[in-house]
PDB file of C-alpha atoms in Angstrom:
ATOM      1  CA  MET Y   1      38.012 -68.932 -24.144  1.00  0.00           C
ATOM      2  CA  ALA Y   2      35.574 -66.751 -26.030  1.00  0.00           C
ATOM      3  CA  TYR Y   3      33.632 -63.995 -25.277  1.00  0.00           C
ATOM      4  CA  PRO Y   4      30.401 -63.925 -24.780  1.00  0.00           C
ATOM      5  CA  THR Y   5      29.247 -67.361 -25.594  1.00  0.00           C
ATOM      6  CA  VAL Y   6      26.399 -67.607 -28.483  1.00  0.00           C
ATOM      7  CA  SER Y   7      24.465 -70.372 -26.963  1.00  0.00           C
ATOM      8  CA  ALA Y   8      21.433 -70.336 -29.185  1.00  0.00           C
ATOM      9  CA  PRO Y   9      20.253 -68.582 -32.539  1.00  0.00           C
ATOM     10  CA  TYR Y  10      19.253 -64.811 -32.639  1.00  0.00           C
ATOM     11  CA  GLY Y  11      18.077 -64.035 -36.264  1.00  0.00           C
ATOM     12  CA  LEU Y  12      20.098 -61.983 -38.883  1.00  0.00           C
ATOM     13  CA  LYS Y  13      21.719 -58.897 -36.935  1.00  0.00           C
ATOM     14  CA  PRO Y  14      23.266 -56.164 -38.968  1.00  0.00           C
ATOM     15  CA  VAL Y  15      26.522 -55.039 -38.558  1.00  0.00           C
ATOM     16  CA  ASN Y  16      28.220 -53.217 -41.368  1.00  0.00           C
ATOM     17  CA  SER Y  17      28.089 -52.840 -45.184  1.00  0.00           C
ATOM     18  CA  LEU Y  18      30.087 -55.104 -47.569  1.00  0.00           C
ATOM     19  CA  ASP Y  19      32.206 -51.685 -47.974  1.00  0.00           C
ATOM     20  CA  GLY Y  20      33.465 -51.816 -44.223  1.00  0.00           C
ATOM     21  CA  LYS Y  21      31.049 -48.806 -43.373  1.00  0.00           C
ATOM     22  CA  PRO Y  22      29.561 -49.728 -39.974  1.00  0.00           C
ATOM     23  CA  TYR Y  23      25.611 -50.323 -39.847  1.00  0.00           C
ATOM     24  CA  ALA Y  24      24.184 -46.920 -39.107  1.00  0.00           C
ATOM     25  CA  GLY Y  25      20.480 -47.790 -38.770  1.00  0.00           C
ATOM     26  CA  ALA Y  26      19.203 -47.255 -41.962  1.00  0.00           C
ATOM     27  CA  ILE Y  27      16.054 -49.247 -42.621  1.00  0.00           C
ATOM     28  CA  ARG Y  28      13.071 -49.114 -45.019  1.00  0.00           C
ATOM     29  CA  GLN Y  29       9.172 -49.117 -43.850  1.00  0.00           C
ATOM     30  CA  ILE Y  30       7.642 -51.394 -46.045  1.00  0.00           C
ATOM     31  CA  PRO Y  31       3.810 -52.382 -45.241  1.00  0.00           C
ATOM     32  CA  VAL Y  32       2.896 -55.898 -43.942  1.00  0.00           C
ATOM     33  CA  ALA Y  33       0.395 -57.692 -46.117  1.00  0.00           C
ATOM     34  CA  ALA Y  34      -3.219 -57.391 -44.480  1.00  0.00           C
ATOM     35  CA  GLY Y  35      -3.967 -60.925 -42.147  1.00  0.00           C
ATOM     36  CA  PHE Y  36      -0.579 -62.107 -42.726  1.00  0.00           C
ATOM     37  CA  ALA Y  37      -1.044 -64.686 -40.018  1.00  0.00           C
ATOM     38  CA  THR Y  38       2.405 -65.219 -39.162  1.00  0.00           C
ATOM     39  CA  ALA Y  39       4.247 -63.732 -36.674  1.00  0.00           C
ATOM     40  CA  ILE Y  40       7.619 -61.947 -38.121  1.00  0.00           C
ATOM     41  CA  PHE Y  41      10.024 -61.373 -35.261  1.00  0.00           C
ATOM     42  CA  ASN Y  42      13.422 -59.112 -34.887  1.00  0.00           C
ATOM     43  CA  GLY Y  43      16.338 -60.842 -37.285  1.00  0.00           C
ATOM     44  CA  ASP Y  44      14.026 -62.603 -39.963  1.00  0.00           C
ATOM     45  CA  THR Y  45      14.289 -62.893 -43.656  1.00  0.00           C
ATOM     46  CA  VAL Y  46      11.266 -61.417 -45.072  1.00  0.00           C
ATOM     47  CA  LEU Y  47       9.898 -60.383 -48.818  1.00  0.00           C
ATOM     48  CA  ILE Y  48       7.889 -58.703 -51.245  1.00  0.00           C
ATOM     49  CA  GLY Y  49       4.575 -60.407 -52.470  1.00  0.00           C
ATOM     50  CA  SER Y  50       3.373 -60.373 -56.069  1.00  0.00           C
ATOM     51  CA  ASP Y  51       0.735 -58.151 -54.601  1.00  0.00           C
ATOM     52  CA  GLY Y  52       3.643 -55.494 -53.271  1.00  0.00           C
ATOM     53  CA  TYR Y  53       3.242 -55.954 -49.485  1.00  0.00           C
ATOM     54  CA  LEU Y  54       5.971 -57.635 -46.929  1.00  0.00           C
ATOM     55  CA  VAL Y  55       5.675 -61.554 -45.839  1.00  0.00           C
ATOM     56  CA  LYS Y  56       7.703 -63.525 -43.555  1.00  0.00           C
ATOM     57  CA  SER Y  57      10.296 -65.181 -45.942  1.00  0.00           C
ATOM     58  CA  THR Y  58       9.984 -69.309 -45.874  1.00  0.00           C
ATOM     59  CA  THR Y  59      12.453 -69.740 -47.918  1.00  0.00           C
ATOM     60  CA  THR Y  60      15.926 -71.985 -46.704  1.00  0.00           C
ATOM     61  CA  ASN Y  61      18.002 -73.087 -49.892  1.00  0.00           C
ATOM     62  CA  SER Y  62      16.270 -71.357 -52.788  1.00  0.00           C
ATOM     63  CA  GLY Y  63      14.449 -67.795 -53.183  1.00  0.00           C
ATOM     64  CA  ASN Y  64      14.457 -63.997 -53.000  1.00  0.00           C
ATOM     65  CA  ILE Y  65      15.053 -62.460 -49.749  1.00  0.00           C
ATOM     66  CA  VAL Y  66      14.566 -58.384 -49.752  1.00  0.00           C
ATOM     67  CA  GLY Y  67      15.933 -58.079 -46.322  1.00  0.00           C
ATOM     68  CA  VAL Y  68      15.688 -58.426 -42.667  1.00  0.00           C
ATOM     69  CA  CYS Y  69      13.266 -57.067 -40.131  1.00  0.00           C
ATOM     70  CA  LEU Y  70      14.140 -55.023 -37.207  1.00  0.00           C
ATOM     71  CA  GLY Y  71      10.847 -54.755 -35.508  1.00  0.00           C
ATOM     72  CA  GLY Y  72       8.025 -52.916 -36.885  1.00  0.00           C
ATOM     73  CA  GLN Y  73       4.870 -50.702 -36.101  1.00  0.00           C
ATOM     74  CA  TYR Y  74       0.836 -52.044 -36.059  1.00  0.00           C
ATOM     75  CA  VAL Y  75      -2.060 -51.093 -33.967  1.00  0.00           C
ATOM     76  CA  ASN Y  76      -2.865 -53.092 -31.169  1.00  0.00           C
ATOM     77  CA  SER Y  77      -6.406 -54.575 -30.198  1.00  0.00           C
ATOM     78  CA  SER Y  78      -7.231 -50.979 -28.314  1.00  0.00           C
ATOM     79  CA  GLY Y  79      -6.267 -48.917 -31.085  1.00  0.00           C
ATOM     80  CA  GLN Y  80      -2.959 -47.991 -29.794  1.00  0.00           C
ATOM     81  CA  THR Y  81      -0.148 -47.748 -32.361  1.00  0.00           C
ATOM     82  CA  VAL Y  82       2.494 -50.030 -31.144  1.00  0.00           C
ATOM     83  CA  GLN Y  83       6.364 -49.623 -31.782  1.00  0.00           C
ATOM     84  CA  GLY Y  84       7.327 -53.147 -31.504  1.00  0.00           C
ATOM     85  CA  GLN Y  85      10.366 -55.791 -31.298  1.00  0.00           C
ATOM     86  CA  TYR Y  86       8.273 -57.842 -33.427  1.00  0.00           C
ATOM     87  CA  ILE Y  87       4.687 -57.995 -35.461  1.00  0.00           C
ATOM     88  CA  PRO Y  88       2.086 -60.280 -34.064  1.00  0.00           C
ATOM     89  CA  ALA Y  89       0.603 -63.023 -36.247  1.00  0.00           C
ATOM     90  CA  SER Y  90      -2.852 -61.351 -38.136  1.00  0.00           C
ATOM     91  CA  ALA Y  91      -1.561 -57.682 -36.841  1.00  0.00           C
ATOM     92  CA  SER Y  92      -1.850 -56.023 -40.091  1.00  0.00           C
ATOM     93  CA  THR Y  93      -5.695 -55.311 -41.467  1.00  0.00           C
ATOM     94  CA  SER Y  94      -6.708 -53.373 -44.596  1.00  0.00           C
ATOM     95  CA  ALA Y  95      -7.920 -50.514 -42.166  1.00  0.00           C
ATOM     96  CA  ASN Y  96      -4.786 -50.817 -40.000  1.00  0.00           C
ATOM     97  CA  PRO Y  97      -1.956 -51.697 -41.696  1.00  0.00           C
ATOM     98  CA  ALA Y  98       1.268 -52.772 -40.047  1.00  0.00           C
ATOM     99  CA  TYR Y  99       4.492 -51.362 -41.593  1.00  0.00           C
ATOM    100  CA  ALA Y 100       8.092 -53.733 -40.931  1.00  0.00           C
ATOM    101  CA  TYR Y 101      11.708 -52.231 -40.325  1.00  0.00           C
ATOM    102  CA  VAL Y 102      13.658 -53.663 -42.894  1.00  0.00           C
ATOM    103  CA  VAL Y 103      17.114 -53.651 -43.382  1.00  0.00           C
ATOM    104  CA  ASP Y 104      16.683 -53.799 -47.841  1.00  0.00           C
ATOM    105  CA  ASP Y 105      20.450 -52.621 -48.361  1.00  0.00           C
ATOM    106  CA  GLN Y 106      21.714 -55.154 -50.960  1.00  0.00           C
ATOM    107  CA  GLN Y 107      25.113 -54.672 -49.460  1.00  0.00           C
ATOM    108  CA  ALA Y 108      24.201 -55.030 -45.712  1.00  0.00           C
ATOM    109  CA  LEU Y 109      26.947 -57.794 -43.757  1.00  0.00           C
ATOM    110  CA  PHE Y 110      24.619 -59.523 -40.675  1.00  0.00           C
ATOM    111  CA  LYS Y 111      26.134 -61.831 -38.196  1.00  0.00           C
ATOM    112  CA  VAL Y 112      24.256 -65.087 -37.694  1.00  0.00           C
ATOM    113  CA  ALA Y 113      24.573 -68.024 -35.727  1.00  0.00           C
ATOM    114  CA  VAL Y 114      25.741 -71.113 -36.696  1.00  0.00           C
ATOM    115  CA  VAL Y 115      23.416 -74.623 -36.307  1.00  0.00           C
ATOM    116  CA  THR Y 116      23.539 -78.119 -37.427  1.00  0.00           C
ATOM    117  CA  SER Y 117      19.802 -78.304 -37.486  1.00  0.00           C
ATOM    118  CA  GLY Y 118      16.900 -76.618 -35.528  1.00  0.00           C
ATOM    119  CA  THR Y 119      18.539 -74.888 -32.647  1.00  0.00           C
ATOM    120  CA  THR Y 120      21.305 -76.890 -32.234  1.00  0.00           C
ATOM    121  CA  MET Y 121      24.263 -75.060 -32.198  1.00  0.00           C
ATOM    122  CA  GLY Y 122      26.828 -75.595 -34.721  1.00  0.00           C
ATOM    123  CA  THR Y 123      30.573 -74.523 -35.997  1.00  0.00           C
ATOM    124  CA  ALA Y 124      32.507 -73.623 -38.957  1.00  0.00           C
ATOM    125  CA  SER Y 125      35.915 -72.916 -40.197  1.00  0.00           C
ATOM    126  CA  ARG Y 126      37.285 -70.254 -42.445  1.00  0.00           C
ATOM    127  CA  ALA Y 127      37.149 -72.863 -45.330  1.00  0.00           C
ATOM    128  CA  ASP Y 128      33.591 -71.874 -45.392  1.00  0.00           C
ATOM    129  CA  VAL Y 129      33.855 -68.154 -46.375  1.00  0.00           C
ATOM    130  CA  GLY Y 130      32.815 -68.055 -49.587  1.00  0.00           C
ATOM    131  CA  SER Y 131      30.425 -70.646 -49.619  1.00  0.00           C
ATOM    132  CA  ASN Y 132      26.478 -70.481 -50.081  1.00  0.00           C
ATOM    133  CA  VAL Y 133      24.332 -71.382 -46.961  1.00  0.00           C
ATOM    134  CA  PRO Y 134      20.568 -72.458 -46.114  1.00  0.00           C
ATOM    135  CA  LEU Y 135      18.925 -70.531 -43.845  1.00  0.00           C
ATOM    136  CA  VAL Y 136      17.145 -72.628 -41.237  1.00  0.00           C
ATOM    137  CA  LEU Y 137      13.669 -70.979 -39.668  1.00  0.00           C
ATOM    138  CA  ASN Y 138      13.529 -70.950 -36.677  1.00  0.00           C
ATOM    139  CA  ALA Y 139      10.276 -70.238 -34.418  1.00  0.00           C
ATOM    140  CA  GLY Y 140      10.821 -66.917 -32.783  1.00  0.00           C
ATOM    141  CA  SER Y 141      10.014 -65.683 -29.214  1.00  0.00           C
ATOM    142  CA  THR Y 142       6.863 -63.604 -28.064  1.00  0.00           C
ATOM    143  CA  VAL Y 143       8.257 -62.826 -25.194  1.00  0.00           C
ATOM    144  CA  THR Y 144      11.705 -61.365 -26.321  1.00  0.00           C
ATOM    145  CA  GLY Y 145      10.358 -60.177 -30.226  1.00  0.00           C
ATOM    146  CA  ASP Y 146      13.732 -62.340 -31.700  1.00  0.00           C
ATOM    147  CA  SER Y 147      14.022 -64.189 -34.074  1.00  0.00           C
ATOM    148  CA  ALA Y 148      15.833 -67.929 -33.726  1.00  0.00           C
ATOM    149  CA  PHE Y 149      16.913 -67.972 -37.303  1.00  0.00           C
ATOM    150  CA  ALA Y 150      20.206 -69.028 -38.265  1.00  0.00           C
ATOM    151  CA  VAL Y 151      22.578 -70.984 -41.301  1.00  0.00           C
ATOM    152  CA  THR Y 152      23.763 -74.306 -40.888  1.00  0.00           C
ATOM    153  CA  LEU Y 153      26.448 -75.639 -43.396  1.00  0.00           C
ATOM    154  CA  THR Y 154      24.200 -78.838 -44.290  1.00  0.00           C
ATOM    155  CA  GLY Y 155      23.633 -77.832 -48.211  1.00  0.00           C
ATOM    156  CA  ALA Y 156      26.351 -75.438 -48.180  1.00  0.00           C
ATOM    157  CA  GLY Y 157      28.160 -75.378 -51.922  1.00  0.00           C
ATOM    158  CA  THR Y 158      28.330 -73.615 -54.646  1.00  0.00           C
ATOM    159  CA  THR Y 159      24.334 -73.134 -55.817  1.00  0.00           C
ATOM    160  CA  ALA Y 160      23.689 -69.945 -57.115  1.00  0.00           C
ATOM    161  CA  THR Y 161      19.910 -70.304 -56.076  1.00  0.00           C
ATOM    162  CA  ILE Y 162      20.994 -70.785 -51.867  1.00  0.00           C
ATOM    163  CA  PRO Y 163      19.959 -67.410 -50.320  1.00  0.00           C
ATOM    164  CA  VAL Y 164      23.131 -66.461 -47.897  1.00  0.00           C
ATOM    165  CA  ARG Y 165      26.948 -65.980 -48.674  1.00  0.00           C
ATOM    166  CA  VAL Y 166      29.517 -66.245 -46.063  1.00  0.00           C
ATOM    167  CA  ILE Y 167      31.305 -63.302 -46.206  1.00  0.00           C
ATOM    168  CA  ASP Y 168      33.596 -63.910 -42.842  1.00  0.00           C
ATOM    169  CA  VAL Y 169      33.901 -65.585 -39.955  1.00  0.00           C
ATOM    170  CA  VAL Y 170      33.498 -63.935 -36.252  1.00  0.00           C
ATOM    171  CA  PRO Y 171      36.471 -64.196 -34.245  1.00  0.00           C
ATOM    172  CA  GLU Y 172      35.066 -62.694 -31.087  1.00  0.00           C
ATOM    173  CA  THR Y 173      32.982 -66.199 -29.936  1.00  0.00           C
ATOM    174  CA  ALA Y 174      35.414 -68.245 -31.453  1.00  0.00           C
ATOM    175  CA  THR Y 175      35.657 -71.918 -28.991  1.00  0.00           C
ATOM    176  CA  ALA Y 176      39.018 -72.934 -30.496  1.00  0.00           C
ATOM    177  CA  ALA Y 177      40.932 -72.262 -32.915  1.00  0.00           C
ATOM    178  CA  ASP Y 178      39.553 -72.133 -36.094  1.00  0.00           C
ATOM    179  CA  THR Y 179      36.230 -73.066 -35.112  1.00  0.00           C
ATOM    180  CA  TYR Y 180      33.418 -70.440 -35.057  1.00  0.00           C
ATOM    181  CA  VAL Y 181      30.367 -70.271 -33.955  1.00  0.00           C
ATOM    182  CA  GLU Y 182      28.856 -67.072 -35.563  1.00  0.00           C
ATOM    183  CA  LEU Y 183      29.385 -65.981 -39.448  1.00  0.00           C
ATOM    184  CA  LEU Y 184      28.855 -62.921 -41.197  1.00  0.00           C
ATOM    185  CA  VAL Y 185      26.959 -63.238 -43.944  1.00  0.00           C
ATOM    186  CA  LYS Y 186      24.772 -60.988 -46.943  1.00  0.00           C
ATOM    187  CA  ILE Y 187      21.731 -62.254 -48.993  1.00  0.00           C
ATOM    188  CA  ASN Y 188      22.640 -63.730 -51.728  1.00  0.00           C
ATOM    189  CA  THR Y 189      19.451 -63.763 -53.709  1.00  0.00           C
ATOM    190  CA  HIS Y 190      18.286 -60.239 -52.352  1.00  0.00           C
ATOM    191  CA  GLN Y 191      15.041 -59.272 -54.235  1.00  0.00           C
ATOM    192  CA  TYR Y 192      16.408 -56.362 -55.653  1.00  0.00           C
ATOM    193  CA  ASN Y 193      18.899 -57.443 -57.974  1.00  0.00           C
ATOM    194  CA  ASN Y 194      16.502 -60.521 -59.223  1.00  0.00           C
ATOM    195  CA  THR Y 195      16.182 -59.325 -62.989  1.00  0.00           C
ATOM    196  CA  THR Y 196      12.952 -60.703 -63.774  1.00  0.00           C
ATOM    197  CA  GLY Y 197      10.980 -59.180 -60.523  1.00  0.00           C
ATOM    198  CA  VAL Y 198       8.219 -59.923 -58.592  1.00  0.00           C
TER     199      VAL Y 198
END
């Protein structure tokens, strides 16, 4: 029997690097676009816009991603600086910019749940290792601050523009032989590797 049970998607969580080194907490603080009206949750994918500021990624099966948000810093309505699990909608202003903590290492590997669609859990097999898979952009929780992003095998394949590459399965949460509910992935279309720039 698998332990622990994965009952819902939770975003992308850094695990280690493609070369096997463990994730040591390295992040880059990137300012969020002023007035950005969408909350950015811990585990959401993000990108740098043409103005040089960070926004939440809305790409599912194409587009470039700079990394994964692990929370951030912003000034609340009382003027207090908050270190938060997520960045609320419109928390970044020109006077008080919010900063996201982003894992932007192009070689970083992330653990992520597999869904069939939305938040309905799905499964993968070892045959899916090496495939490019789309993201599923579910809404995060303002209670926990956690993302509900996931990946799906619907639309998986060899297309170069699909944003996530499957590196391995996660055997600790397998539900049966060759039946996995979590994958180890890396960003396939990383913004830093985009030779045309922003």
